[in-house]
């Protein structure tokens, strides 16, 4: 099976009351850890690449790694551009074999976001590629853009029908209180999401797939391990998994996870060097890092996304 677009998998996820995991990939061990877990659980996957990942690992290397994962697993896998900032990067990814792109016009004013998103949709659809748009702005860090919690804007439900109709997007990312990175709430602050906004968006867009960014749970086990072995992340806090499970049962069909992969990998490498300070063969510490990613993704598929057995 070749790479697939997100169209069918998101439609089935909506109907089935589960979500597809969209995991960020930056190197071979990350691709392998994620896809080995998905294969064992027969789960569909979205592997996504940010502009930073393309800069780090190179477009062709990442594309070929994901194509290798399709050959190895036989799973339906979509290769998706995460947070495309302009038409040019979307076009470059579409021309270069991606099957899905996000155009993130959320930092533009509404009319400019509509115009930019529509332009990407026209090009993408002509090439059989699906498009995710965004309304509202998350707090946190993506590439070099750092949006503070005060500057984040929740999605305005009254805009969503107009946006989806005028742009023709296939899915919509919304801001309901999730944020990028490992510090999603202030220390002592109770994690909360605006489910009222999600419900209103879902009511206005029946059958339409919604996307949640910034959806790592910042798994405490990994944070504790990082801190135990010399790391300094005492205030890291994420989205409680039961909130994500609830969102996945409703209109949320794509859940973006990157920080949890980073934490799993970093925790495993820190532990490895604490236990084996004499090791210097990269395979010795990257193998447990890959295993940690695999275990974390398996846990998400079964307990958060609910997409096991859905490939
Ligand atoms: O939303 C951002 C993702 O976590 C990607 O992060 O831009 O550092 O690759 P990155
Ligand atoms: P996290 O930082 O919560 O993993 O979010 C990742 C994301 O939204 C990628 O687009
Ligand atoms: Zn994101």
Short mmCIF file of C-alpha atoms and ligand atoms in Angstrom, two decimals:
data_model
loop_
_atom_site.label_atom_id
_atom_site.label_comp_id
_atom_site.label_asym_id
_atom_site.label_seq_id
_atom_site.Cartn_x
_atom_site.Cartn_y
_atom_site.Cartn_z
CA UNK A 1 0.00 0.00 0.00
CA UNK A 2 1.38 3.48 -0.86
CA UNK A 3 1.22 6.48 1.49
CA UNK A 4 -2.40 7.56 1.95
CA UNK A 5 -4.06 10.94 2.48
CA UNK A 6 -5.85 11.60 5.77
CA UNK A 7 -9.31 11.68 4.13
CA UNK A 8 -10.45 8.10 4.75
CA UNK A 9 -8.72 7.61 8.09
CA UNK A 10 -10.22 10.78 9.57
CA UNK A 11 -13.69 9.92 8.26
CA UNK A 12 -13.52 6.47 9.85
CA UNK A 13 -12.15 7.95 13.09
CA UNK A 14 -15.08 10.36 13.29
CA UNK A 15 -17.58 7.57 12.75
CA UNK A 16 -15.79 5.19 15.11
CA UNK A 17 -15.35 7.63 18.02
CA UNK A 18 -11.56 7.41 18.11
CA UNK A 19 -8.61 9.55 16.98
CA UNK A 20 -5.50 8.97 14.87
CA UNK A 21 -2.16 9.81 16.46
CA UNK A 22 -0.14 12.37 14.53
CA UNK A 23 3.42 11.92 15.70
CA UNK A 24 6.32 14.20 14.77
CA UNK A 25 9.31 12.50 13.17
CA UNK A 26 12.89 13.75 13.01
CA UNK A 27 15.07 10.66 12.55
CA UNK A 28 15.09 6.93 11.90
CA UNK A 29 14.74 5.73 15.49
CA UNK A 30 11.65 7.90 15.99
CA UNK A 31 10.02 6.60 12.79
CA UNK A 32 10.84 3.01 13.79
CA UNK A 33 9.64 3.33 17.40
CA UNK A 34 6.29 4.80 16.35
CA UNK A 35 5.65 2.45 13.46
CA UNK A 36 6.66 -0.72 15.32
CA UNK A 37 4.04 0.09 18.00
CA UNK A 38 1.39 0.83 15.36
CA UNK A 39 2.15 -2.39 13.51
CA UNK A 40 1.78 -4.52 16.64
CA UNK A 41 -1.56 -2.86 17.37
CA UNK A 42 -2.73 -2.60 13.75
CA UNK A 43 -3.30 1.16 14.05
CA UNK A 44 -3.47 3.75 11.25
CA UNK A 45 -0.90 6.54 11.57
CA UNK A 46 -0.10 10.10 10.62
CA UNK A 47 3.62 10.84 10.62
CA UNK A 48 4.22 14.56 10.54
CA UNK A 49 7.20 16.68 9.65
CA UNK A 50 7.71 20.27 10.79
CA UNK A 51 9.76 22.92 8.99
CA UNK A 52 12.36 22.40 11.72
CA UNK A 53 12.43 18.66 11.06
CA UNK A 54 12.94 19.28 7.34
CA UNK A 55 15.79 21.62 8.15
CA UNK A 56 17.35 19.12 10.59
CA UNK A 57 16.99 15.86 8.69
CA UNK A 58 16.29 16.94 5.07
CA UNK A 59 13.04 16.43 3.15
CA UNK A 60 14.25 13.43 1.14
CA UNK A 61 15.64 11.51 4.12
CA UNK A 62 12.38 11.92 6.06
CA UNK A 63 10.20 11.03 3.08
CA UNK A 64 12.22 7.90 2.37
CA UNK A 65 12.20 6.85 6.04
CA UNK A 66 8.41 7.11 6.10
CA UNK A 67 8.13 5.25 2.78
CA UNK A 68 10.31 2.53 4.31
CA UNK A 69 7.91 2.35 7.26
CA UNK A 70 5.01 1.81 4.85
CA UNK A 71 6.88 -1.06 3.20
CA UNK A 72 7.86 -2.60 6.54
CA UNK A 73 4.44 -2.32 8.20
CA UNK A 74 1.86 -2.36 5.38
CA UNK A 75 -0.14 0.12 7.47
CA UNK A 76 -2.14 3.06 6.13
CA UNK A 77 0.27 5.93 6.88
CA UNK A 78 -0.17 9.59 5.89
CA UNK A 79 2.89 11.82 5.56
CA UNK A 80 1.82 15.25 6.77
CA UNK A 81 3.42 18.72 6.90
CA UNK A 82 3.02 20.10 10.42
CA UNK A 83 2.46 23.88 10.74
CA UNK A 84 3.11 24.92 7.14
CA UNK A 85 3.68 28.66 7.41
CA UNK A 86 3.11 29.70 3.79
CA UNK A 87 2.00 28.49 0.36
CA UNK A 88 5.59 27.76 -0.76
CA UNK A 89 6.39 25.18 1.92
CA UNK A 90 3.03 23.47 1.35
CA UNK A 91 3.65 23.34 -2.40
CA UNK A 92 7.16 22.00 -1.88
CA UNK A 93 5.85 19.19 0.35
CA UNK A 94 2.98 18.36 -2.01
CA UNK A 95 5.38 18.26 -4.98
CA UNK A 96 7.79 16.21 -2.86
CA UNK A 97 5.45 13.33 -2.00
CA UNK A 98 3.57 14.38 1.15
CA UNK A 99 -0.05 13.21 1.22
CA UNK A 100 -1.36 15.83 3.64
CA UNK A 101 -0.37 19.37 4.65
CA UNK A 102 -1.29 21.83 7.34
CA UNK A 103 -1.44 25.47 6.37
CA UNK A 104 -1.22 27.36 9.63
CA UNK A 105 -2.66 30.79 8.90
CA UNK A 106 -3.75 31.23 12.50
CA UNK A 107 -1.36 34.13 13.12
CA UNK A 108 -2.87 36.11 10.21
CA UNK A 109 -6.07 38.09 10.45
CA UNK A 110 -9.20 36.13 9.57
CA UNK A 111 -9.61 37.17 5.91
CA UNK A 112 -5.91 36.59 5.16
CA UNK A 113 -6.12 33.16 6.80
CA UNK A 114 -9.13 32.31 4.59
CA UNK A 115 -7.37 33.47 1.41
CA UNK A 116 -4.09 31.65 2.17
CA UNK A 117 -5.81 28.43 3.24
CA UNK A 118 -8.04 28.45 0.14
CA UNK A 119 -5.01 28.85 -2.13
CA UNK A 120 -3.29 25.85 -0.51
CA UNK A 121 -6.49 23.76 -0.68
CA UNK A 122 -6.86 24.44 -4.43
CA UNK A 123 -3.30 23.30 -5.13
CA UNK A 124 -3.41 20.35 -2.71
CA UNK A 125 -6.75 18.96 -3.87
CA UNK A 126 -5.62 19.13 -7.49
CA UNK A 127 -2.82 16.74 -6.38
CA UNK A 128 -4.95 14.41 -4.21
CA UNK A 129 -3.53 15.86 -0.97
CA UNK A 130 -5.63 16.72 2.10
CA UNK A 131 -5.35 20.01 4.00
CA UNK A 132 -5.65 20.95 7.66
CA UNK A 133 -6.36 24.58 8.54
CA UNK A 134 -6.26 26.34 11.91
CA UNK A 135 -8.50 28.85 13.64
CA UNK A 136 -7.47 30.28 16.99
CA UNK A 137 -3.92 30.28 18.34
CA UNK A 138 -2.21 27.96 20.80
CA UNK A 139 0.32 29.09 23.36
CA UNK A 140 3.80 27.55 23.31
CA UNK A 141 6.75 27.09 21.00
CA UNK A 142 6.75 25.93 17.38
CA UNK A 143 9.97 26.30 15.44
CA UNK A 144 11.12 29.82 16.33
CA UNK A 145 7.67 31.21 17.13
CA UNK A 146 6.92 31.49 20.85
CA UNK A 147 3.32 32.43 21.66
CA UNK A 148 2.78 33.27 25.34
CA UNK A 149 -0.30 32.00 27.18
CA UNK A 150 -1.64 35.57 27.34
CA UNK A 151 -1.42 35.89 23.55
CA UNK A 152 -3.12 32.59 22.76
CA UNK A 153 -6.66 32.93 21.42
CA UNK A 154 -9.36 30.35 21.78
CA UNK A 155 -11.17 29.44 18.55
CA UNK A 156 -14.34 31.42 17.94
CA UNK A 157 -17.02 28.83 17.11
CA UNK A 158 -19.06 31.40 15.17
CA UNK A 159 -16.26 31.51 12.52
CA UNK A 160 -15.88 27.81 11.79
CA UNK A 161 -18.68 27.19 9.27
CA UNK A 162 -17.67 30.21 7.20
CA UNK A 163 -13.98 29.17 7.33
CA UNK A 164 -14.58 25.56 6.33
CA UNK A 165 -17.04 26.44 3.56
CA UNK A 166 -14.93 29.19 2.01
CA UNK A 167 -11.57 27.39 2.21
CA UNK A 168 -12.60 23.79 1.48
CA UNK A 169 -10.25 22.40 4.18
CA UNK A 170 -10.50 18.71 5.09
CA UNK A 171 -9.88 19.14 8.83
CA UNK A 172 -9.61 22.00 11.29
CA UNK A 173 -7.23 22.55 14.21
CA UNK A 174 -8.81 24.49 17.05
CA UNK A 175 -7.50 26.14 20.21
CA UNK A 176 -9.28 25.04 23.40
CA UNK A 177 -6.47 25.40 25.94
CA UNK A 178 -3.85 22.89 24.78
CA UNK A 179 -0.41 24.30 24.02
CA UNK A 180 2.88 23.22 22.50
CA UNK A 181 5.82 22.03 24.54
CA UNK A 182 6.33 20.51 27.99
CA UNK A 183 5.00 23.39 30.14
CA UNK A 184 1.31 23.62 29.35
CA UNK A 185 0.01 24.91 32.67
CA UNK A 186 1.56 26.99 35.41
CA UNK A 187 2.76 25.10 38.52
CA UNK A 188 -0.26 24.52 40.79
CA UNK A 189 -2.73 25.43 38.02
CA UNK A 190 -5.45 22.84 37.41
CA UNK A 191 -5.29 21.58 33.78
CA UNK A 192 -8.48 22.58 31.99
CA UNK A 193 -9.69 22.47 28.41
CA UNK A 194 -12.59 24.45 26.91
CA UNK A 195 -14.84 21.49 26.05
CA UNK A 196 -17.68 23.96 25.63
CA UNK A 197 -15.85 25.39 22.59
CA UNK A 198 -15.17 21.91 21.19
CA UNK A 199 -18.85 20.96 21.62
CA UNK A 200 -20.05 24.12 19.89
CA UNK A 201 -17.60 23.66 17.00
CA UNK A 202 -18.73 20.01 16.64
CA UNK A 203 -22.40 21.08 16.68
CA UNK A 204 -21.76 23.58 13.90
CA UNK A 205 -19.69 21.15 11.79
CA UNK A 206 -21.43 17.78 11.97
CA UNK A 207 -19.26 14.94 10.65
CA UNK A 208 -16.22 17.19 10.23
CA UNK A 209 -12.85 16.10 11.70
CA UNK A 210 -11.32 18.36 14.34
CA UNK A 211 -7.60 18.39 15.23
CA UNK A 212 -5.96 18.98 18.59
CA UNK A 213 -2.40 20.29 18.63
CA UNK A 214 -0.31 20.55 21.75
CA UNK A 215 -1.78 17.31 23.05
CA UNK A 216 1.15 15.65 24.81
CA UNK A 217 0.40 14.50 28.33
CA UNK A 218 4.00 15.14 29.36
CA UNK A 219 3.95 11.62 30.81
CA UNK A 220 5.05 12.02 34.47
CA UNK A 221 7.05 8.77 34.43
CA UNK A 222 9.44 10.22 31.82
CA UNK A 223 9.68 13.62 33.49
CA UNK A 224 10.55 11.90 36.78
CA UNK A 225 13.20 9.81 35.04
CA UNK A 226 14.72 12.88 33.38
CA UNK A 227 14.85 14.70 36.73
CA UNK A 228 16.23 11.61 38.49
CA UNK A 229 19.14 11.42 36.06
CA UNK A 230 20.26 15.03 36.17
CA UNK A 231 17.62 16.79 34.07
CA UNK A 232 15.87 19.92 35.24
CA UNK A 233 12.21 19.87 34.30
CA UNK A 234 10.48 20.15 37.68
CA UNK A 235 7.51 22.16 36.38
CA UNK A 236 6.73 20.17 33.21
CA UNK A 237 2.99 19.44 32.97
CA UNK A 238 0.74 18.26 30.14
CA UNK A 239 -2.86 17.47 29.20
CA UNK A 240 -4.43 14.73 31.35
CA UNK A 241 -4.97 11.65 29.22
CA UNK A 242 -8.62 11.21 30.17
CA UNK A 243 -9.37 14.65 28.66
CA UNK A 244 -7.78 13.59 25.40
CA UNK A 245 -9.69 10.31 25.43
CA UNK A 246 -12.92 12.24 25.85
CA UNK A 247 -12.02 14.55 22.96
CA UNK A 248 -11.19 11.50 20.80
CA UNK A 249 -14.61 9.98 21.51
CA UNK A 250 -16.16 13.17 20.14
CA UNK A 251 -15.24 15.19 17.05
CA UNK A 252 -11.46 15.18 17.57
CA UNK A 253 -10.03 12.78 14.98
CA UNK A 254 -6.34 13.77 14.93
CA UNK A 255 -4.25 14.27 18.07
CA UNK A 256 -0.75 15.76 17.70
CA UNK A 257 2.01 14.40 19.89
CA UNK A 258 5.63 15.50 19.79
CA UNK A 259 6.78 16.49 23.29
CA UNK A 260 5.98 13.04 24.72
CA UNK A 261 8.27 11.49 22.08
CA UNK A 262 11.05 13.89 23.03
CA UNK A 263 10.63 13.13 26.72
CA UNK A 264 10.55 9.36 26.20
CA UNK A 265 13.71 9.48 24.12
CA UNK A 266 15.56 11.84 26.45
CA UNK A 267 14.59 9.89 29.58
CA UNK A 268 15.85 6.65 28.03
CA UNK A 269 19.15 8.19 26.93
CA UNK A 270 19.74 9.84 30.33
CA UNK A 271 19.01 6.59 32.13
CA UNK A 272 21.24 4.65 29.79
CA UNK A 273 24.25 6.88 30.40
CA UNK A 274 23.63 6.92 34.15
CA UNK A 275 23.73 3.11 34.15
CA UNK A 276 26.45 2.71 31.50
CA UNK A 277 28.80 5.70 31.63
CA UNK A 278 31.38 3.77 29.59
CA UNK A 279 29.18 3.32 26.50
CA UNK A 280 29.98 5.28 23.35
CA UNK A 281 28.40 3.26 20.53
CA UNK A 282 25.29 5.27 19.48
CA UNK A 283 23.36 2.03 18.91
CA UNK A 284 23.71 1.23 22.60
CA UNK A 285 21.74 4.30 23.69
CA UNK A 286 19.52 4.81 20.64
CA UNK A 287 18.06 1.29 20.89
CA UNK A 288 16.54 1.91 24.36
CA UNK A 289 15.42 5.36 23.17
CA UNK A 290 13.57 3.70 20.27
CA UNK A 291 12.06 1.13 22.66
CA UNK A 292 10.84 3.92 24.96
CA UNK A 293 9.13 5.64 22.03
CA UNK A 294 7.54 2.35 20.99
CA UNK A 295 6.15 1.72 24.49
CA UNK A 296 4.87 5.28 24.79
CA UNK A 297 3.13 5.19 21.38
CA UNK A 298 1.57 1.79 22.18
CA UNK A 299 0.20 3.25 25.40
CA UNK A 300 -1.28 6.25 23.52
CA UNK A 301 -2.86 4.08 20.83
CA UNK A 302 -4.57 1.82 23.38
CA UNK A 303 -5.45 4.23 26.18
CA UNK A 304 -5.78 7.68 24.63
CA UNK A 305 -6.49 7.44 20.89
CA UNK A 306 -8.51 4.20 20.82
CA UNK A 307 -7.34 3.44 17.26
CA UNK A 308 -5.91 -0.05 17.89
CA UNK A 309 -7.23 -2.57 15.37
CA UNK A 310 -8.50 0.21 13.06
CA UNK A 311 -5.88 0.02 10.27
O1 LIG B 1 4.23 22.05 16.94
C1 LIG B 1 5.43 21.89 16.97
C2 LIG B 1 6.02 20.54 16.93
O2 LIG B 1 6.26 20.06 18.22
C3 LIG B 1 7.25 20.55 16.09
O3 LIG B 1 8.32 21.13 16.77
O4 LIG B 1 9.06 22.85 15.14
O5 LIG B 1 10.57 22.08 17.02
O6 LIG B 1 10.05 20.56 15.10
P1 LIG B 1 9.59 21.70 15.95
P1 LIG B 2 3.06 18.74 21.90
O1 LIG B 2 4.15 19.74 22.11
O2 LIG B 2 2.03 18.83 22.99
O3 LIG B 2 3.55 17.37 21.72
O4 LIG B 2 2.29 19.16 20.55
C1 LIG B 2 2.81 18.79 19.30
C2 LIG B 2 2.10 19.44 18.17
O5 LIG B 2 1.05 20.03 18.29
C3 LIG B 2 2.73 19.33 16.85
O6 LIG B 2 2.03 20.07 15.89
ZN1 LIG B 3 1.14 21.87 16.61
#
